[in-house]
Short mmCIF file of N, CA and C in Angstrom, two decimals:
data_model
loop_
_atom_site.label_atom_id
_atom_site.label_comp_id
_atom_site.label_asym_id
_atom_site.label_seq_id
_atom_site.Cartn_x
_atom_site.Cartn_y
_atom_site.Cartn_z
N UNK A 1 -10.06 -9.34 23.34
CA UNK A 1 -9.40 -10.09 22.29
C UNK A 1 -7.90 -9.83 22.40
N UNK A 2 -6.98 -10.94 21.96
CA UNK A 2 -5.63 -11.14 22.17
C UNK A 2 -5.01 -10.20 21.08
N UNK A 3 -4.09 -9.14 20.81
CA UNK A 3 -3.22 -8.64 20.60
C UNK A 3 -3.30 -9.48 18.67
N UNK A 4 -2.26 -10.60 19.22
CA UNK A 4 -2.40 -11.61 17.54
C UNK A 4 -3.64 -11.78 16.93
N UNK A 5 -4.56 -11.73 17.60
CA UNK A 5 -6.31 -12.08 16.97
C UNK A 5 -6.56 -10.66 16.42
N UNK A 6 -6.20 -9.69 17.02
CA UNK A 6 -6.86 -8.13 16.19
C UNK A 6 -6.00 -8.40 15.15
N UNK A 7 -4.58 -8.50 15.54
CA UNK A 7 -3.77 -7.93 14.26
C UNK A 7 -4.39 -8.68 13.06
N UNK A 8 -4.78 -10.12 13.25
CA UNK A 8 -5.01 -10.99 12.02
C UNK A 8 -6.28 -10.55 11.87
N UNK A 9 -7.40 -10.37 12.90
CA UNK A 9 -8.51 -9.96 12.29
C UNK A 9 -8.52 -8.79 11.55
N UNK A 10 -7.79 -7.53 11.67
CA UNK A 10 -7.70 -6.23 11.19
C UNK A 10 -7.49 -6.47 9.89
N UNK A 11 -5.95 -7.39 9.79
CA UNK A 11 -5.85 -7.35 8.12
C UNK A 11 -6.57 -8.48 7.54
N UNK A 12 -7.42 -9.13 8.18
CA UNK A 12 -8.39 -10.01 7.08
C UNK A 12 -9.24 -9.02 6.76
N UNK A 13 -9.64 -8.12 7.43
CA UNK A 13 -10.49 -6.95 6.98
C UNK A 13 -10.46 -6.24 6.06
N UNK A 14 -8.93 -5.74 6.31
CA UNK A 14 -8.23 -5.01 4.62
C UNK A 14 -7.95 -5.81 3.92
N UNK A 15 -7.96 -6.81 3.98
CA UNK A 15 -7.48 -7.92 2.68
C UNK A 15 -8.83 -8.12 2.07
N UNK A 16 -9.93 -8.35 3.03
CA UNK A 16 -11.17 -8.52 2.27
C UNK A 16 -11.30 -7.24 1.46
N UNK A 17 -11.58 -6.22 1.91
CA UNK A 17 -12.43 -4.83 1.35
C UNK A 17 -11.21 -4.10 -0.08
N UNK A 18 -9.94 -4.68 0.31
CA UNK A 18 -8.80 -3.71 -0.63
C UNK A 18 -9.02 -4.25 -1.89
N UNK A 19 -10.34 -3.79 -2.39
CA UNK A 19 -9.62 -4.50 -4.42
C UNK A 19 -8.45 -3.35 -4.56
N UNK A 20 -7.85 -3.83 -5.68
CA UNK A 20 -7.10 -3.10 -6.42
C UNK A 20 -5.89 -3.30 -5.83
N UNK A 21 -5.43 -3.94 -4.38
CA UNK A 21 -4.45 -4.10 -4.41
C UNK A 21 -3.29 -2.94 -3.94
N UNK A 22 -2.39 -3.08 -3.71
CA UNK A 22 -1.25 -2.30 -3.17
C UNK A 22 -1.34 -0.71 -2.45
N UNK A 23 -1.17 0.20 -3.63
CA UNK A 23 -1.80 1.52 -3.70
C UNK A 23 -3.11 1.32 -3.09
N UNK A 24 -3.77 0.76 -3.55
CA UNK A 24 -5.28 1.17 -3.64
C UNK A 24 -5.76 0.82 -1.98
N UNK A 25 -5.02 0.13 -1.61
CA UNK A 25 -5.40 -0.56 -0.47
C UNK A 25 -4.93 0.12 0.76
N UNK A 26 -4.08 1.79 0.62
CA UNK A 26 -3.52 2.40 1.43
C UNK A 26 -4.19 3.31 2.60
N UNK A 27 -5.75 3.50 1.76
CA UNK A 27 -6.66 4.18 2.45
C UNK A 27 -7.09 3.81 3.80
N UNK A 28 -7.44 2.05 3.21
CA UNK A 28 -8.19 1.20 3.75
C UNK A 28 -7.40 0.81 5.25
N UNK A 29 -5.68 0.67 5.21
CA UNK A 29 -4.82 0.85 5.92
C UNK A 29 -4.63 1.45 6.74
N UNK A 30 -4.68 2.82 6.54
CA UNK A 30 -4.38 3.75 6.86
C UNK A 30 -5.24 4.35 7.92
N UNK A 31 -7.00 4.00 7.63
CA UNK A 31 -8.12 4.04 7.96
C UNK A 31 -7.73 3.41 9.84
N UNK A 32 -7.71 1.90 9.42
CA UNK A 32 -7.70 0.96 10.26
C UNK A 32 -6.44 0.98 11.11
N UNK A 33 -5.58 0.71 11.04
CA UNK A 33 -3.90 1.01 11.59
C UNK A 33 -3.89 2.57 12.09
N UNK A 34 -4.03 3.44 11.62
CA UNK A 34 -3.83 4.69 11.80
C UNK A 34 -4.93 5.31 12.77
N UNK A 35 -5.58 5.35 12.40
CA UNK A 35 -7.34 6.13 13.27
C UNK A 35 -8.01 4.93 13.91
N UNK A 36 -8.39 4.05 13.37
CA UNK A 36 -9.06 3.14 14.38
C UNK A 36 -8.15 2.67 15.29
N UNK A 37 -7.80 2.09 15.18
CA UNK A 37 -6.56 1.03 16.08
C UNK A 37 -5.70 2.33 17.09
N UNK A 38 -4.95 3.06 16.15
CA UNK A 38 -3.99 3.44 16.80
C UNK A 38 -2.34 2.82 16.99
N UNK A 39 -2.42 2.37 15.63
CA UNK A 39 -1.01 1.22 16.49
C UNK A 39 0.24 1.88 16.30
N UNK A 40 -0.41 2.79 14.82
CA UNK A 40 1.14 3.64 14.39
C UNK A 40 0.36 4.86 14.06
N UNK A 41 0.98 6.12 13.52
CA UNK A 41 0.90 6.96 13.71
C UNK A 41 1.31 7.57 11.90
N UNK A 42 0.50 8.67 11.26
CA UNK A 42 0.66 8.63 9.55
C UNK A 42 1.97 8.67 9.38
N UNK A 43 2.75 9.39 10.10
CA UNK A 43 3.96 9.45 9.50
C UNK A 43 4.71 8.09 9.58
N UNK A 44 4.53 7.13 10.78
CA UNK A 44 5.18 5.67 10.62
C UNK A 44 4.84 5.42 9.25
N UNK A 45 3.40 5.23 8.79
CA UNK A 45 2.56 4.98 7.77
C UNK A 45 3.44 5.34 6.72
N UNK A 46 4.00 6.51 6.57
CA UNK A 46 4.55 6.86 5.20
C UNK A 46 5.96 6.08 5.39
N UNK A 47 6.41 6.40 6.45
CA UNK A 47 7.78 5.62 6.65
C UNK A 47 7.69 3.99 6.04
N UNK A 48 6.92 3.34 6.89
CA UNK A 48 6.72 2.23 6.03
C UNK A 48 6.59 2.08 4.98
N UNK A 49 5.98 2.83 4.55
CA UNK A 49 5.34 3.01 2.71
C UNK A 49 7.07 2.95 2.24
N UNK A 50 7.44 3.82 2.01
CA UNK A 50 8.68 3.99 1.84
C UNK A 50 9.72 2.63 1.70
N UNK A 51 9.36 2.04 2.92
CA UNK A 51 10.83 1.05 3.21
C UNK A 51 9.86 -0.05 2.40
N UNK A 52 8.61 -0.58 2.48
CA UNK A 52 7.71 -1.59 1.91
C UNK A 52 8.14 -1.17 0.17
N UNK A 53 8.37 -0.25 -0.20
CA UNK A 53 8.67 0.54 -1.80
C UNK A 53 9.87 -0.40 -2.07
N UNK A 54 10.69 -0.18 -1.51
CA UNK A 54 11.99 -0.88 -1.66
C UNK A 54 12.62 -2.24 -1.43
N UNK A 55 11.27 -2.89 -0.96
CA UNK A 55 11.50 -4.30 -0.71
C UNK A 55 11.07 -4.84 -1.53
N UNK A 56 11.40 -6.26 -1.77
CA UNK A 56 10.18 -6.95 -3.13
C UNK A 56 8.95 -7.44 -2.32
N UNK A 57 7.98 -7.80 -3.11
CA UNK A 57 6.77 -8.21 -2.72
C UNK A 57 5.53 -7.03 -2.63
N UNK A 58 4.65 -7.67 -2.38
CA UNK A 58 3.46 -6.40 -2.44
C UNK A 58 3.29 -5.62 -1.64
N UNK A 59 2.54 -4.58 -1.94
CA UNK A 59 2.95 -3.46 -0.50
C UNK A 59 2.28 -3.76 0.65
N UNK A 60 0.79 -3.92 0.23
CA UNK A 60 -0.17 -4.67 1.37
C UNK A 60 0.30 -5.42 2.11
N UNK A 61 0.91 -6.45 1.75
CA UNK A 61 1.56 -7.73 2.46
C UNK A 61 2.72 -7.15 3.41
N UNK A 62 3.72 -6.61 2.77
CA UNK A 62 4.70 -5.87 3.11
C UNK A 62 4.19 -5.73 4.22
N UNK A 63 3.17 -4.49 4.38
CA UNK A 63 2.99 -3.16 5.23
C UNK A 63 2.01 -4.44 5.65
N UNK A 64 1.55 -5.14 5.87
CA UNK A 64 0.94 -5.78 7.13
C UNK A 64 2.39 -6.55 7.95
N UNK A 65 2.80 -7.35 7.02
CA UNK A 65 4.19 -7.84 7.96
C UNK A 65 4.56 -7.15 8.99
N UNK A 66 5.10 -5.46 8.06
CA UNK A 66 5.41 -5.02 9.02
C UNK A 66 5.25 -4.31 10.31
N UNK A 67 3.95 -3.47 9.89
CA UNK A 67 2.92 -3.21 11.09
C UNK A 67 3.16 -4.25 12.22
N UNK A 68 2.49 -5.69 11.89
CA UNK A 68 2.54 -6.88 12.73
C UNK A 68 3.50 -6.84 13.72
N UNK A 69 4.64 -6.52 12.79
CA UNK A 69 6.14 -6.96 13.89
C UNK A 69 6.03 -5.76 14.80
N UNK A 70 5.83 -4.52 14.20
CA UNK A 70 5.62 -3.73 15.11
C UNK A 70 4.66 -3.96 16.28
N UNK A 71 3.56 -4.22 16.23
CA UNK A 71 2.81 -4.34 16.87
C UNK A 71 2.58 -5.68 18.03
N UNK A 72 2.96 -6.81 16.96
CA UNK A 72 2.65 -8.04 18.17
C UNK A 72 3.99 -8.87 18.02
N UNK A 73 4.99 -8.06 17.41
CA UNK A 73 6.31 -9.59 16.99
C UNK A 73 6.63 -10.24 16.18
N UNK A 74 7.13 -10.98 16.10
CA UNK A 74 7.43 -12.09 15.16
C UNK A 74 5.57 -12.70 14.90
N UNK A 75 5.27 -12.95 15.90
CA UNK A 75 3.76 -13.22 15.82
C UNK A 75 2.76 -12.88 15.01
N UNK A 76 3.07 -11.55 15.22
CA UNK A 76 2.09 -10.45 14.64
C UNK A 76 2.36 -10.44 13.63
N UNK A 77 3.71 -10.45 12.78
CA UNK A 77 3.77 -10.17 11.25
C UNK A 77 3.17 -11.42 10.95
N UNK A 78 3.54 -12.17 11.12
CA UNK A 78 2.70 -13.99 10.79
C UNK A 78 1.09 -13.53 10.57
N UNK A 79 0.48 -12.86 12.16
CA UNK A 79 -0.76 -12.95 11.58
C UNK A 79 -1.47 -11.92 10.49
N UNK A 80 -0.45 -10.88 10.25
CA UNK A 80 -0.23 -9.90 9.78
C UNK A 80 -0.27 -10.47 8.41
N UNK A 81 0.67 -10.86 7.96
CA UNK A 81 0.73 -11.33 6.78
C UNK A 81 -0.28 -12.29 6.35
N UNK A 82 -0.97 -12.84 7.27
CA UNK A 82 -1.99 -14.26 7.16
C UNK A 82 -3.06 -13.86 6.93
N UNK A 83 -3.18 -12.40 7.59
CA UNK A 83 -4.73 -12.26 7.84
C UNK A 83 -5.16 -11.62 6.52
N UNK A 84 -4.28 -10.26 6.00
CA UNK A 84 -4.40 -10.07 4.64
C UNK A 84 -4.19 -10.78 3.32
N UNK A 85 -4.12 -11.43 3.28
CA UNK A 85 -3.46 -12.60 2.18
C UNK A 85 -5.15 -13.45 2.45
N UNK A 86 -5.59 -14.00 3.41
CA UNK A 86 -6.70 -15.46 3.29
C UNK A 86 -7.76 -14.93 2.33
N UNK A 87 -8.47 -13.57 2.64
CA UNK A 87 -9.63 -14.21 1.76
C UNK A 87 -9.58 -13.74 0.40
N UNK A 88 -8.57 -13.05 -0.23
CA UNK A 88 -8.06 -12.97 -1.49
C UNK A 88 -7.82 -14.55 -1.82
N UNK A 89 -6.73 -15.29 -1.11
CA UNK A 89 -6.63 -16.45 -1.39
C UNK A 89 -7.69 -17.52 -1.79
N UNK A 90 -8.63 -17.46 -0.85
CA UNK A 90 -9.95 -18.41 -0.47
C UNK A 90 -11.40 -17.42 -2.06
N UNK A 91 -11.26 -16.57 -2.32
CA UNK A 91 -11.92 -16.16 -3.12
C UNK A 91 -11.36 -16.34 -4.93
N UNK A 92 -9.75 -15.86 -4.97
CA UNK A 92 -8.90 -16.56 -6.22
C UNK A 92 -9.46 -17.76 -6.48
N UNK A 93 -9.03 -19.09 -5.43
CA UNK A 93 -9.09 -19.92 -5.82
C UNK A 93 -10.53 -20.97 -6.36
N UNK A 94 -11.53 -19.88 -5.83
CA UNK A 94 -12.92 -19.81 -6.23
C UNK A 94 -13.01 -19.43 -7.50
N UNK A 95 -12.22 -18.38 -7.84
CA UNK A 95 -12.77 -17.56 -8.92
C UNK A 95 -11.96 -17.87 -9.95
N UNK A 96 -11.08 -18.36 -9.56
CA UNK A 96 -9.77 -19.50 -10.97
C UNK A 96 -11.08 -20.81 -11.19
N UNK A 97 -11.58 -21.60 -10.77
CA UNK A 97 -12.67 -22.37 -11.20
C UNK A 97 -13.40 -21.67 -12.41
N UNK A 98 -14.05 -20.65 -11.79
CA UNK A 98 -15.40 -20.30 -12.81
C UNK A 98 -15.16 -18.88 -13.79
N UNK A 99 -14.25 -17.97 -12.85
CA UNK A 99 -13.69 -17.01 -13.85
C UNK A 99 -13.66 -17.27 -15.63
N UNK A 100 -13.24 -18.05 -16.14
CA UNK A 100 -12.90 -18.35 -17.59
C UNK A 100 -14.18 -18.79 -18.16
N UNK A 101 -14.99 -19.15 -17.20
CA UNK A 101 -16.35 -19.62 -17.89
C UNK A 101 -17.25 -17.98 -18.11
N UNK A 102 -17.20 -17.16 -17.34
CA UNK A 102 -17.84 -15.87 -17.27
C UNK A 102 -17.31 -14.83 -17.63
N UNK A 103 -15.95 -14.78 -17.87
CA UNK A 103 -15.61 -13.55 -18.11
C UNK A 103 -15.85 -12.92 -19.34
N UNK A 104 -16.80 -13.23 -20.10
CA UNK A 104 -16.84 -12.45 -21.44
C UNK A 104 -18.28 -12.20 -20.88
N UNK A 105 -18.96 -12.62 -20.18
CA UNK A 105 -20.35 -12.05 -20.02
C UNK A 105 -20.77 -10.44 -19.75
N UNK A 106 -21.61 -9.78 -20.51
CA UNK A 106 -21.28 -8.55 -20.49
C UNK A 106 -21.84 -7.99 -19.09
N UNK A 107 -22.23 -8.70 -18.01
CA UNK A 107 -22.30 -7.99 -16.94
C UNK A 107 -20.96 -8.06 -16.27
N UNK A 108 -20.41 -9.17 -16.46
CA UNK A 108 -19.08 -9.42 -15.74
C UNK A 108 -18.18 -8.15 -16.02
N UNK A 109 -17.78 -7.65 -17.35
CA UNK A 109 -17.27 -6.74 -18.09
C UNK A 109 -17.74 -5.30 -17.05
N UNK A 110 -19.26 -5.15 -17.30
CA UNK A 110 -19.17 -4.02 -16.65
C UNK A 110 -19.33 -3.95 -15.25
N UNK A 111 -19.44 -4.81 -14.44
CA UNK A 111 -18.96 -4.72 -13.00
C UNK A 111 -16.87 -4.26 -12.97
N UNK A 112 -16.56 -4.77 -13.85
CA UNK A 112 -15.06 -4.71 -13.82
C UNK A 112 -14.96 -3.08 -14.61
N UNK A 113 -15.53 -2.90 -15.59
CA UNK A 113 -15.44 -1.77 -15.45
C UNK A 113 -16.32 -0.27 -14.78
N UNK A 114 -16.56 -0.56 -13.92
CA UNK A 114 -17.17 0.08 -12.58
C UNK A 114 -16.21 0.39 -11.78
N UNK A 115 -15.63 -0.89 -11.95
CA UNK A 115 -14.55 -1.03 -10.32
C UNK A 115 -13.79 0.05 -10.56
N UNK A 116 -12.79 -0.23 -11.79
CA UNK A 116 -11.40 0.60 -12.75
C UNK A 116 -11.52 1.92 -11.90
N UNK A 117 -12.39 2.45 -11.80
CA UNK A 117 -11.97 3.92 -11.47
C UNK A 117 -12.22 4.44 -10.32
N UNK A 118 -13.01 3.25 -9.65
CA UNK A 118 -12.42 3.14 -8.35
C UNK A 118 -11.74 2.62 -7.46
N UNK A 119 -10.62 2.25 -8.29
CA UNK A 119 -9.01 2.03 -7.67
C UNK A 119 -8.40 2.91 -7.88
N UNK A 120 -8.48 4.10 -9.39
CA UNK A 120 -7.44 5.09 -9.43
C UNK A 120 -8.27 6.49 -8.17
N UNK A 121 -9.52 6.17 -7.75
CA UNK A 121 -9.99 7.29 -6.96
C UNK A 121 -9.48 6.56 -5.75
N UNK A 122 -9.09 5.31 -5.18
CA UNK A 122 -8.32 5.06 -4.26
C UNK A 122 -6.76 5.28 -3.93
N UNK A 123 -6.10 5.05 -4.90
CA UNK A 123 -4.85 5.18 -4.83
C UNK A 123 -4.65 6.87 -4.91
N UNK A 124 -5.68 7.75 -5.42
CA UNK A 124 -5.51 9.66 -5.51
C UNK A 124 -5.71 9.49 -3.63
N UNK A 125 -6.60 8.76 -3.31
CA UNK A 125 -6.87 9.37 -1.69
C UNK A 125 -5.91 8.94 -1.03
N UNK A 126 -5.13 8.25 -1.03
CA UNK A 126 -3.90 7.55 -0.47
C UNK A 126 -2.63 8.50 -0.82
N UNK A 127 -2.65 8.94 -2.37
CA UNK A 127 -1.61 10.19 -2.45
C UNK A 127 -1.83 11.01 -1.56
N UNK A 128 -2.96 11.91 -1.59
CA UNK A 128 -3.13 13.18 -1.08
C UNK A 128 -3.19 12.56 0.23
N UNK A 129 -3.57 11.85 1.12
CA UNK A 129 -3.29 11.89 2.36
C UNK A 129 -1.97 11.60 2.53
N UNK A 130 -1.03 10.40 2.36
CA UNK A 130 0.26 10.54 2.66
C UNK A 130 1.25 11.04 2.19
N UNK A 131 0.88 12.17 0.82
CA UNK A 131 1.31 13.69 0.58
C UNK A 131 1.19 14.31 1.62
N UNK A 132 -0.34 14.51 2.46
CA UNK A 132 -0.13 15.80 3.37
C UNK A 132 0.97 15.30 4.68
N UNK A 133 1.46 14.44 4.51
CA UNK A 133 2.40 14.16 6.05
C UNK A 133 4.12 13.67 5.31
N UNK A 134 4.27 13.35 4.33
CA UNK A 134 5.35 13.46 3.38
C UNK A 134 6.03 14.49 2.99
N UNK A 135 4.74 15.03 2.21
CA UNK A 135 5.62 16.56 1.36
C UNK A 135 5.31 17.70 2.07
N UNK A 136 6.72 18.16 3.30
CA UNK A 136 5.99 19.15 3.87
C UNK A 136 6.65 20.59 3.86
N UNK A 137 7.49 20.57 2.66
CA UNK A 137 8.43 21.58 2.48
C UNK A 137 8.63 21.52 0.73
N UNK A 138 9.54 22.72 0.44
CA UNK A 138 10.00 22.99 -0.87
C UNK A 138 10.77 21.82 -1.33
N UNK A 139 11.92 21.29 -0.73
CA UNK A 139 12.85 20.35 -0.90
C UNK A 139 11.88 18.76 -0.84
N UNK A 140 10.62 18.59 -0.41
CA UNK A 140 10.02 17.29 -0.42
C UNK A 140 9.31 17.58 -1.65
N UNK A 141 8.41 19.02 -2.14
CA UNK A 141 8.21 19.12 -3.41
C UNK A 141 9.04 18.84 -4.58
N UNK A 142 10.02 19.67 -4.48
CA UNK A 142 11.12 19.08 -5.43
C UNK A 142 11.46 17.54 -5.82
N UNK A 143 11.42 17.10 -4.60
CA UNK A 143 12.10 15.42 -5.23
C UNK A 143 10.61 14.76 -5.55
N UNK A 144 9.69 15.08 -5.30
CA UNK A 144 8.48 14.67 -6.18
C UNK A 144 8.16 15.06 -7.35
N UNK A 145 8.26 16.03 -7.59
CA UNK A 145 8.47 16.46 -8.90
C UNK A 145 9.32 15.80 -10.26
N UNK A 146 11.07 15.83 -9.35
CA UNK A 146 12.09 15.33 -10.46
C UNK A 146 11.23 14.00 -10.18
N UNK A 147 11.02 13.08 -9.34
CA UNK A 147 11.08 11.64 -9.91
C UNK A 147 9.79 11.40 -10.41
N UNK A 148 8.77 12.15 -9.77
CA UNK A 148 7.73 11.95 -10.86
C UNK A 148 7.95 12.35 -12.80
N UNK A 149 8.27 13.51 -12.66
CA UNK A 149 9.11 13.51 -14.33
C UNK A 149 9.47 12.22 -14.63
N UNK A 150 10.98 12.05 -14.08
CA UNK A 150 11.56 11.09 -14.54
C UNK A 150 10.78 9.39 -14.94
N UNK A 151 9.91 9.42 -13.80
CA UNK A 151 8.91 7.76 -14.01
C UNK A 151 7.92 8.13 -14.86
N UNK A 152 7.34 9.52 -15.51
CA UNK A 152 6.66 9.72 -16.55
C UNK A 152 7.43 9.94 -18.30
N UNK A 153 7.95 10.81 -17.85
CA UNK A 153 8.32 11.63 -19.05
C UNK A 153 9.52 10.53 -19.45
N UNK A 154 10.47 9.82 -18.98
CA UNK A 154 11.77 9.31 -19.03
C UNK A 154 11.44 7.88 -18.69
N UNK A 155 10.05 7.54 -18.49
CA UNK A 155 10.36 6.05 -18.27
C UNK A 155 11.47 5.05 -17.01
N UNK A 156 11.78 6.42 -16.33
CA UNK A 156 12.70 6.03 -15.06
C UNK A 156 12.04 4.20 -14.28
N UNK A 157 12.97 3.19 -14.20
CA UNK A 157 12.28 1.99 -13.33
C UNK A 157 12.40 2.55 -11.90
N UNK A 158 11.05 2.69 -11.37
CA UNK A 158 10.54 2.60 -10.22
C UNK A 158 11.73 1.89 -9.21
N UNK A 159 12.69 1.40 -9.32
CA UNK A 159 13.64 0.95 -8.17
C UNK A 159 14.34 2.10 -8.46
N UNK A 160 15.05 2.39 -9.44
CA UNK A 160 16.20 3.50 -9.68
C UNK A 160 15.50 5.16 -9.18
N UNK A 161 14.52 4.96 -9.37
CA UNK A 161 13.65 6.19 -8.78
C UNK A 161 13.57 6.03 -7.19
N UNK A 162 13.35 5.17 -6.85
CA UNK A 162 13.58 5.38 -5.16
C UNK A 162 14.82 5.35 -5.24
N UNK A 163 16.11 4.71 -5.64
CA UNK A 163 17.65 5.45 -5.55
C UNK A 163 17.88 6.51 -5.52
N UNK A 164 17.39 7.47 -6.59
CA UNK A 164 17.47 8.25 -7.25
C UNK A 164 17.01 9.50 -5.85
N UNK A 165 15.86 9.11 -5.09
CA UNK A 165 15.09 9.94 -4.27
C UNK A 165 16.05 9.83 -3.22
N UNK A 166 16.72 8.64 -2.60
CA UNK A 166 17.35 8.99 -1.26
C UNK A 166 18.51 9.46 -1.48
N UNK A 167 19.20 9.12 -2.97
CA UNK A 167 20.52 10.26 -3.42
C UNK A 167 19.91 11.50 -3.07
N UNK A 168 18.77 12.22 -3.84
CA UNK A 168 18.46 13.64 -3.70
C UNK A 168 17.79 13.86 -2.28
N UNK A 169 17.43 13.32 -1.18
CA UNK A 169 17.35 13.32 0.04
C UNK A 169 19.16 13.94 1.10
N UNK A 170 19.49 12.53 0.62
CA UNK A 170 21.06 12.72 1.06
C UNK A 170 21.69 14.45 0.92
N UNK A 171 21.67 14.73 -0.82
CA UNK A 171 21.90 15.78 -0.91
C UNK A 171 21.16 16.91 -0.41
N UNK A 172 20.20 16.82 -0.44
CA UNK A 172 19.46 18.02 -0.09
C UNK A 172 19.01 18.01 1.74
N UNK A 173 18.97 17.13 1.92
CA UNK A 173 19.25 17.23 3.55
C UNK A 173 20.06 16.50 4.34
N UNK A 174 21.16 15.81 4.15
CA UNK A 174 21.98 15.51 4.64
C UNK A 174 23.46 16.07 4.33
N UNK A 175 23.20 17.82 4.27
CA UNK A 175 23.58 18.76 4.53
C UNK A 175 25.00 19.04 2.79
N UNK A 176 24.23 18.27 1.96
CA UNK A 176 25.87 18.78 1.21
C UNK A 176 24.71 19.39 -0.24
N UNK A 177 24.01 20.41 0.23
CA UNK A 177 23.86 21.15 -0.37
C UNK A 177 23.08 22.19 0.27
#
């Protein structure tokens, strides 16, 4: 199989299996790109995470784009972006039809709440793994700490918090402290 056909088949794969979306979908990523495939390596993984943080749009999408380009080109982010995006698309637009007719049905309810907590047990396995290749010192603890405070306790917006992190990066390792 051609190079553009994995990449798009890979992320129709994670696009199918990722409920929950962004976070949640990092495992599933990470899984496939990282250990199966081989295309990048965890720490690219977090790197991306990172730069996908600071861009607009979703992270999934993001982080397939960019994988893609890495991987097959201009091409590859295309199928990259195509392949994760279709059957969310092709299933929405299924489920915008009949959704409003079912959603108060109480099985509907508790399939949805089934799911709930397993997106926040997805997005914990996605911390702790790209914690263990992120935070690998006192000074990477630290700036997790302040900005986690700050986006809890202080209500910090999530953009000013990644500012906030490569200011205290800068300082703390780009030597002026």
């Amino acid at each position: 199989m051609n190079m553009i056909a994995s990449i798009f088949l890979t992320f129709m794969k994670i696009g199918a299996f990722g409920f929950g979306g962004g976070l949640a979908m990092l495992p599933l990523i990470e899984q496939e790109i990282v250990h199966n495939k081989g295309w990048i390596t965890l720490k690219e993984l977090v790197d991306i995470i990172a730069i996908v943080e600071m861009t607009p749009g979703p992270i999934a999408v993001n982080s397939a784009t960019f994988v893609g380009y890495k991987v097959g080109g201009f091409i590859g982010a295309l199928a990259g972006s195509l392949g994760i995006v279709i059957v969310s698309f092709i299933l929405m637009t299924i489920l915008a039809k009949y959704f409003m007719k079912v959603k108060n049905m109480s099985q509907i309810k508790a399939i949805f709440r089934g799911i709930r907590p397993t997106i926040i047990a997805l997005m914990l396995s996605a911390v702790i793994s790209v914690g263990k290749t992120a935070i690998t010192d006192f000074k990477d603890v630290a700036i997790a700490v302040i900005i986690f405070i700050a986006l809890v306790k202080f209500k910090l917006n999530p953009i000013l918090g990644i500012v906030l992190s490569g200011v205290l990066g800068l300082i703390m390792y780009g030597g002026l402290l």
